[in-house]
mmCIF file of C-alpha atoms and ligand atoms in Angstrom:
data_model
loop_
_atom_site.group_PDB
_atom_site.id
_atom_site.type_symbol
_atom_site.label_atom_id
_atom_site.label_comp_id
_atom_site.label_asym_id
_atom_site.label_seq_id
_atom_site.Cartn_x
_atom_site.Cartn_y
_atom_site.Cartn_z
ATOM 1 C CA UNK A 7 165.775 88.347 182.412
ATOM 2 C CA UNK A 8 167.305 85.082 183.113
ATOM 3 C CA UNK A 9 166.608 81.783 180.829
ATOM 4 C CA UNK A 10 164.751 80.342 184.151
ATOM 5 C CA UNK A 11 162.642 83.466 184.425
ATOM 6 C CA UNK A 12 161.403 83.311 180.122
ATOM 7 C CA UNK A 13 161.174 79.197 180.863
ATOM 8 C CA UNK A 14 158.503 80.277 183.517
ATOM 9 C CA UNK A 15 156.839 82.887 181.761
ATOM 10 C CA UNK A 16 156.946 81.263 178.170
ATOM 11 C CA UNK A 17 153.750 79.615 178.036
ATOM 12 C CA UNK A 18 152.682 83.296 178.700
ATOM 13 C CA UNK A 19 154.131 84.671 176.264
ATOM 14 C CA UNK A 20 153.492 82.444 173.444
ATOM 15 C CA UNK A 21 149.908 83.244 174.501
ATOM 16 C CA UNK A 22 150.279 87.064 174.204
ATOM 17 C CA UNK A 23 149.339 87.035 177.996
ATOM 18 C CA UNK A 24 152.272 88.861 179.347
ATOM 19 C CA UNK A 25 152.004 92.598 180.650
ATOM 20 C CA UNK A 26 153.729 94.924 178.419
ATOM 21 C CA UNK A 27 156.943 95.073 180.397
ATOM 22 C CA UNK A 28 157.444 91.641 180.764
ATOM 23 C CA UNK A 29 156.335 91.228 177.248
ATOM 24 C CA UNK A 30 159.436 93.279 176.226
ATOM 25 C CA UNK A 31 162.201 92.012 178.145
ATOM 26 C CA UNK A 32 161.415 88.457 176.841
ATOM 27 C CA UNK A 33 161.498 89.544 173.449
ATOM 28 C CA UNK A 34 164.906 90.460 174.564
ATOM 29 C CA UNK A 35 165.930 87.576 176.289
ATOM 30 C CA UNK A 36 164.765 85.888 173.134
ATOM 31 C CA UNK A 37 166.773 87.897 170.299
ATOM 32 C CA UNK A 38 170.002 86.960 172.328
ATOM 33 C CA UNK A 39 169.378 83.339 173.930
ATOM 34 C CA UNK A 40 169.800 80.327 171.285
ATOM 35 C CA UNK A 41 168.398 78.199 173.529
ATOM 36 C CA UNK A 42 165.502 79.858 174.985
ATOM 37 C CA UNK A 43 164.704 80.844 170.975
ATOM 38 C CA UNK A 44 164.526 77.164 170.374
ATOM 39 C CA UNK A 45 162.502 76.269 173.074
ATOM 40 C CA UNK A 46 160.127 79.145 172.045
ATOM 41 C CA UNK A 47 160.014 77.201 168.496
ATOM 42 C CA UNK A 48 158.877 73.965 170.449
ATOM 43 C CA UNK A 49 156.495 75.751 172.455
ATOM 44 C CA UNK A 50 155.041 77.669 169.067
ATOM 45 C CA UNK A 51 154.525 73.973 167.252
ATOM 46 C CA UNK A 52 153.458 72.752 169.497
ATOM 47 C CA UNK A 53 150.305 75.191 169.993
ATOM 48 C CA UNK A 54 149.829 74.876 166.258
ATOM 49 C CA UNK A 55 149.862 71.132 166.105
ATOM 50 C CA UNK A 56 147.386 70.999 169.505
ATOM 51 C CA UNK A 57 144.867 74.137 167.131
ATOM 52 C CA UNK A 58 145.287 71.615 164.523
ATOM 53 C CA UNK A 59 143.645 68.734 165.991
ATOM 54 C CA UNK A 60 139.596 68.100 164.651
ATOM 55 C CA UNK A 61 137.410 69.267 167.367
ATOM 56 C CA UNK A 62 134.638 66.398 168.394
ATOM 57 C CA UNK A 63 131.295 67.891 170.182
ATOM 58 C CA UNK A 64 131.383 66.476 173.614
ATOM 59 C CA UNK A 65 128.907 66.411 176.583
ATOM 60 C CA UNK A 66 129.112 69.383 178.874
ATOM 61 C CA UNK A 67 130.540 66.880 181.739
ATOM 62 C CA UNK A 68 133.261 65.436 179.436
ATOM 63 C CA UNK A 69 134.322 69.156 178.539
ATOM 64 C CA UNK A 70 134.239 70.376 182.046
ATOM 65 C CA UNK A 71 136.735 67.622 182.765
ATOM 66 C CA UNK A 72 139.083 68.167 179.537
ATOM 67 C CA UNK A 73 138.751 71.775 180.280
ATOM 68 C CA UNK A 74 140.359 71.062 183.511
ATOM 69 C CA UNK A 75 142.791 68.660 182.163
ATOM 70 C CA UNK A 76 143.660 71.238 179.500
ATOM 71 C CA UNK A 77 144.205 73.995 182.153
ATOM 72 C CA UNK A 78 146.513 71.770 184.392
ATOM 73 C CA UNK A 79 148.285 71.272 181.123
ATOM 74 C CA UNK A 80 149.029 74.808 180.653
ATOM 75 C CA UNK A 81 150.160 74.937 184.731
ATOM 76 C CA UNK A 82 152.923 72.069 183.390
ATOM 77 C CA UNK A 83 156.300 73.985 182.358
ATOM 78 C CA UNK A 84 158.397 71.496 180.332
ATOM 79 C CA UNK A 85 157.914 71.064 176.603
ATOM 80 C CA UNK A 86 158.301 67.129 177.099
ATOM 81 C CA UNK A 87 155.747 67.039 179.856
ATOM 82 C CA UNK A 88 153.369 69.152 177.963
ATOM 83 C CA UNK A 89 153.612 67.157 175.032
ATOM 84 C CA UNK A 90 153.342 63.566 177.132
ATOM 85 C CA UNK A 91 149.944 64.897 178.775
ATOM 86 C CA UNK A 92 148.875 66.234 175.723
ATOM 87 C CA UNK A 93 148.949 62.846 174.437
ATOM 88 C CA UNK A 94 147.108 61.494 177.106
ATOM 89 C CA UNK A 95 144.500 64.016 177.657
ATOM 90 C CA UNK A 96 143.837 63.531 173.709
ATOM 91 C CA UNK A 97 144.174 59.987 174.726
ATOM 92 C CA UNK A 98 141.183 60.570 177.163
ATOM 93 C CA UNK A 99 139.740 62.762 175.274
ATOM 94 C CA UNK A 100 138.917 60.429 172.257
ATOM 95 C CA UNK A 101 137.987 57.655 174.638
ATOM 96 C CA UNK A 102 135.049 59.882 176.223
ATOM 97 C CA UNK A 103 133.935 60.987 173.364
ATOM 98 C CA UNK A 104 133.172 58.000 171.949
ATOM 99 C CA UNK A 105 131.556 56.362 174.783
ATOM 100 C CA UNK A 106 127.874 57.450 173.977
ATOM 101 C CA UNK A 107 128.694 56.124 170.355
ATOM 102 C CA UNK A 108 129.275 52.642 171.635
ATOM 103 C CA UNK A 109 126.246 50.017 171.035
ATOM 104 C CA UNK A 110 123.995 49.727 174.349
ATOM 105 C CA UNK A 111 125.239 46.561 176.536
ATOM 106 C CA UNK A 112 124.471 42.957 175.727
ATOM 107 C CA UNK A 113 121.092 42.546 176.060
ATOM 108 C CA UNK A 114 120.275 40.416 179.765
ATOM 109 C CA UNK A 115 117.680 37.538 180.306
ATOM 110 C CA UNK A 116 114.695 39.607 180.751
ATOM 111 C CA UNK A 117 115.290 41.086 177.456
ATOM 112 C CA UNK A 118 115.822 38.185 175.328
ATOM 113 C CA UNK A 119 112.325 37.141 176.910
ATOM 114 C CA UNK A 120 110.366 40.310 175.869
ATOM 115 C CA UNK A 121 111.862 40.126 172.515
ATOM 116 C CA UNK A 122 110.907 36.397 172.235
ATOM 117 C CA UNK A 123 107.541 37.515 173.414
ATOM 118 C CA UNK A 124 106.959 40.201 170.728
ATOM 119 C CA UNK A 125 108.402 38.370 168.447
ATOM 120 C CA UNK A 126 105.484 35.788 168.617
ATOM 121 C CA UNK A 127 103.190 38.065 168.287
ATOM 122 C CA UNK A 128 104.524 40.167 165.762
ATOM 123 C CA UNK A 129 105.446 37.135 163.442
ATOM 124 C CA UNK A 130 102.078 35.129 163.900
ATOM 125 C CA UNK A 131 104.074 32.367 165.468
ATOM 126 C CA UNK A 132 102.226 32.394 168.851
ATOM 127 C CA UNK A 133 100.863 29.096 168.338
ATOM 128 C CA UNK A 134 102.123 25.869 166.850
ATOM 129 C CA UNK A 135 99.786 23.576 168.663
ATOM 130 C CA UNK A 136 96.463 25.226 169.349
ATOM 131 C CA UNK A 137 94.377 23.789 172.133
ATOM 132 C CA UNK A 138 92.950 25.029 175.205
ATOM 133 C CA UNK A 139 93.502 21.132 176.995
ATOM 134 C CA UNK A 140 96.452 20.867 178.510
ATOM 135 C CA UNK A 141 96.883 16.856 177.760
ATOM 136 C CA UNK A 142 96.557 17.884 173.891
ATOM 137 C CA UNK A 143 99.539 20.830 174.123
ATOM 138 C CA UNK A 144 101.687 18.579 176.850
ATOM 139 C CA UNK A 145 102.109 15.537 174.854
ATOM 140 C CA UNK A 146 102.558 17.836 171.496
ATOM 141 C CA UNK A 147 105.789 19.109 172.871
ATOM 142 C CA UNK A 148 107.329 15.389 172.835
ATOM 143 C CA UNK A 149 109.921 14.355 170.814
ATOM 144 C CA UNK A 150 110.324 18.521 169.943
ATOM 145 C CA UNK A 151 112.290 18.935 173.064
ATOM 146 C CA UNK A 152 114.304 16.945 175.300
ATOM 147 C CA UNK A 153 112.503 17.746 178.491
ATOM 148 C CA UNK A 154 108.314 17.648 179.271
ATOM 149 C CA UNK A 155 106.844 21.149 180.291
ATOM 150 C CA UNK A 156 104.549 21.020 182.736
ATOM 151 C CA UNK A 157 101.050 22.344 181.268
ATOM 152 C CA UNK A 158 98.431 23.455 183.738
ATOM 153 C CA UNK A 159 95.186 25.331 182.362
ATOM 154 C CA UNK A 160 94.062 27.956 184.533
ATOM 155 C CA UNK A 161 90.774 28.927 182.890
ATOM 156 C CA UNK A 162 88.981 28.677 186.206
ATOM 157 C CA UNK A 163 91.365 31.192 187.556
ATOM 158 C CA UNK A 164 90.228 33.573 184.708
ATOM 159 C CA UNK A 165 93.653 32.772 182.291
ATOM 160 C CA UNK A 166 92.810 29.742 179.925
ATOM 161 C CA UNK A 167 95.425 27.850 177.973
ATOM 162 C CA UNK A 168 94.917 28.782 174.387
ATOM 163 C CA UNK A 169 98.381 26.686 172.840
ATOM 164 C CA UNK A 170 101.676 26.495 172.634
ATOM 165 C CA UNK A 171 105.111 26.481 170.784
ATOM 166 C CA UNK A 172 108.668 25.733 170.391
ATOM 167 C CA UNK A 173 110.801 28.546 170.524
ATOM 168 C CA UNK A 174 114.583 29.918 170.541
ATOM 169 C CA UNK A 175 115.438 32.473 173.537
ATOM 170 C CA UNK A 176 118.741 33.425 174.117
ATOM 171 C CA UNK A 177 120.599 30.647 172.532
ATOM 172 C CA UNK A 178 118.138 28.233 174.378
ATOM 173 C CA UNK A 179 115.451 25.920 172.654
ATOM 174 C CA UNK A 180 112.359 26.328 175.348
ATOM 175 C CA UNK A 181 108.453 25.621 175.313
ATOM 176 C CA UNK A 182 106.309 28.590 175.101
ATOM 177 C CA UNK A 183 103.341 28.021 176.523
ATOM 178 C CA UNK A 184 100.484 30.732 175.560
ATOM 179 C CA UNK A 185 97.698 32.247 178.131
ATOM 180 C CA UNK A 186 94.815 34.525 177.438
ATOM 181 C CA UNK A 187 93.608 37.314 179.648
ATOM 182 C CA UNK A 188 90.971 39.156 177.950
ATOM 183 C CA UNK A 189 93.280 40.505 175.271
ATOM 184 C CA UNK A 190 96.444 40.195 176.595
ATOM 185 C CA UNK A 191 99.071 37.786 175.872
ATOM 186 C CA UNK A 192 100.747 35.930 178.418
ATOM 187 C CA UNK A 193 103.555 33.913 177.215
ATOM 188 C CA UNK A 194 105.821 31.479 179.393
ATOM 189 C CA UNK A 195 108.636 30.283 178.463
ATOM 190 C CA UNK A 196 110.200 27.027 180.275
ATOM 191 C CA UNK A 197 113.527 25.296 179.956
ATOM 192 C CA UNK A 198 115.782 23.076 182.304
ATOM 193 C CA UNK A 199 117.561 25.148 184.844
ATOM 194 C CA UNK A 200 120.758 24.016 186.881
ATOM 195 C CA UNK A 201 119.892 26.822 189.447
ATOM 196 C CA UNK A 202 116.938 26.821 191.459
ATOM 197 C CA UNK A 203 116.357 30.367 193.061
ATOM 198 C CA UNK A 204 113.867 31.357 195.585
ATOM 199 C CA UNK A 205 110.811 33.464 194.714
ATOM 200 C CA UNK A 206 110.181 35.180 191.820
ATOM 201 C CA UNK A 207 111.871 37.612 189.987
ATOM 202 C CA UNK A 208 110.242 40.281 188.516
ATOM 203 C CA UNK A 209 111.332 42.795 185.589
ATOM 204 C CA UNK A 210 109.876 45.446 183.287
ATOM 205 C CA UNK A 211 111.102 45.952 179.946
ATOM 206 C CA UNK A 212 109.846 48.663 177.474
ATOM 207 C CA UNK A 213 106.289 47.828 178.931
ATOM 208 C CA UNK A 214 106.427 44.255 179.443
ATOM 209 C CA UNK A 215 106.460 42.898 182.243
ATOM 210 C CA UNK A 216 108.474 39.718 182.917
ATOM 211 C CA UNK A 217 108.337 37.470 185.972
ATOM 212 C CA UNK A 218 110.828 34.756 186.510
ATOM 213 C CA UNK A 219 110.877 31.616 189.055
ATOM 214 C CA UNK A 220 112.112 28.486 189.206
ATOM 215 C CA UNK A 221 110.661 25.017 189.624
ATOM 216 C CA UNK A 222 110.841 21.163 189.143
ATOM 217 C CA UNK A 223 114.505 21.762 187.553
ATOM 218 C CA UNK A 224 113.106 23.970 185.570
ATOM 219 C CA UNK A 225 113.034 27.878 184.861
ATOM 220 C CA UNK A 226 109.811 29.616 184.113
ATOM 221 C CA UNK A 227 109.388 33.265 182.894
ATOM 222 C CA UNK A 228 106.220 34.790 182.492
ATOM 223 C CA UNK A 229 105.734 37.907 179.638
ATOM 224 C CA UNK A 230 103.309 39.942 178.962
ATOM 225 C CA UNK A 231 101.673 43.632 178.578
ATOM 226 C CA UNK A 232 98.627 42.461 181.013
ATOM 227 C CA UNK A 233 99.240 45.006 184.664
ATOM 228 C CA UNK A 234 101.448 43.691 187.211
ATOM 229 C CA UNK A 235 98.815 42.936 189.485
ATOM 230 C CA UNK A 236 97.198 40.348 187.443
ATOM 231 C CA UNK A 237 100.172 38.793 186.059
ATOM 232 C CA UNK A 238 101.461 38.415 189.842
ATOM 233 C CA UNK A 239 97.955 36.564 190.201
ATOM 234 C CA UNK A 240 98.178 34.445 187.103
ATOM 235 C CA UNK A 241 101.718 33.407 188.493
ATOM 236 C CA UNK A 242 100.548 32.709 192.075
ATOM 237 C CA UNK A 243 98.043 30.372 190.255
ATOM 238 C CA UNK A 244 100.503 28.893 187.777
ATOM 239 C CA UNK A 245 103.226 28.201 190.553
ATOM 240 C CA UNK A 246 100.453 26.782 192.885
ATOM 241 C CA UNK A 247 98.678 24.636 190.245
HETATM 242 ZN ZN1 ZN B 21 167.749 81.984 177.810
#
């Protein structure tokens, strides 16, 4: 056997894959080649360090994919190149791994709204100013915030104005403004907007639906539990009032 006939079969043979023949004459190769003993050495720490490594429960996907990294690996014949991509696939392996572990993304717009929206209801801050006229809960909002909400009560529609607050919603001071239908809670939240878009958007979040338009140089976004159908309807009032 020649050194560049053990070189291709080594891998095998540190794996105790070889037939029984070929087993034999690289044993021999090995008791009288320095250099393809060495290599042998390399090739033995180098399984022991890669056993050695903790082993991390991964999704099936992510071990399909290392599997098939892995096996590529073995395919590779140099000692340096086996070591490089080891590094890298360990590399990639930690990366994946970890990737469910990371926190969700940032929360968006339509979020921050629902939270705001159970937040005044689980708090008992729903109302600061409690009054179903709107020219009590308009001119209560002066000198709280630097802009005027419009207020519209839409009790003849079915939705009357029970109040209103101040309130913080992602990093924004808005008026809340605070609707009744039957049980449900509809706040909406308004603040000065330096976009106006066209139509209304519309979101659901764990169960809440959101609805967001823009108006008067101002943003509007309507939350609450109450069915989409009637929450399109109080909107269609509100944005026609
Ligand atoms: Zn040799």
């Amino acid at each position: 056997m020649t050194c560049a006939c053990l070189d291709r079969d080594l891998d095998a043979y540190v794996d105790g894959e070889l037939p029984a023949e070929a087993d034999a004459a690289a044993r021999t190769h090995l008791d009288g080649c320095a250099s393809c003993a060495a290599r042998l050495r390399q090739r033995q720490a180098l399984k022991r360090a890669l056993q050695a490594i903790p082993y991390f429960e991964t999704p099936p996907g992510v071990r399909a994919t290392i599997a098939l990294r892995a096996s590529r690996m073995r395919s590779l014949r140099r000692l340096g190149l086996i070591a490089a991509a080891a590094v890298v696939v360990l590399a990639a392996a930690r990366t994946v791994t970890f990737l469910p572990l990371r926190p969700a993304p940032a929360s968006d717009a339509a979020q921050a709204l629902v939270d705001g929206h159970v937040r005044s209801l689980m708090a008992d801050h729903l109302l600061d100013v409690r009054s179903t006229d709107q020219h009590t809960v308009k001119p209560w909002f002066i000198g709280k915030l630097d802009f005027s909400p419009p207020v519209t009560d839409l009790a003849g529609q079915g939705y009357p104005l029970v109040g209103g607050r101040v309130d913080y919603v992602a990093g924004q001071l808005v008026a809340a403004l605070v609707y009744q239908r039957r049980q449900h809670v509809i706040n909406v939240f308004v603040a000065p907007s330096g976009t106006a878009t066209a139509g209304v958007a519309a979101r659901s979040v764990r169960g809440f639906h959101v609805r967001r338009w823009t108006a008067g140089g101002m943003w509007f976004s309507a939350v609450s539990d109450l069915n989409e159908a009637e929450l399109d309807a109080f909107v269609s009032a509100l944005r026609s009032s």
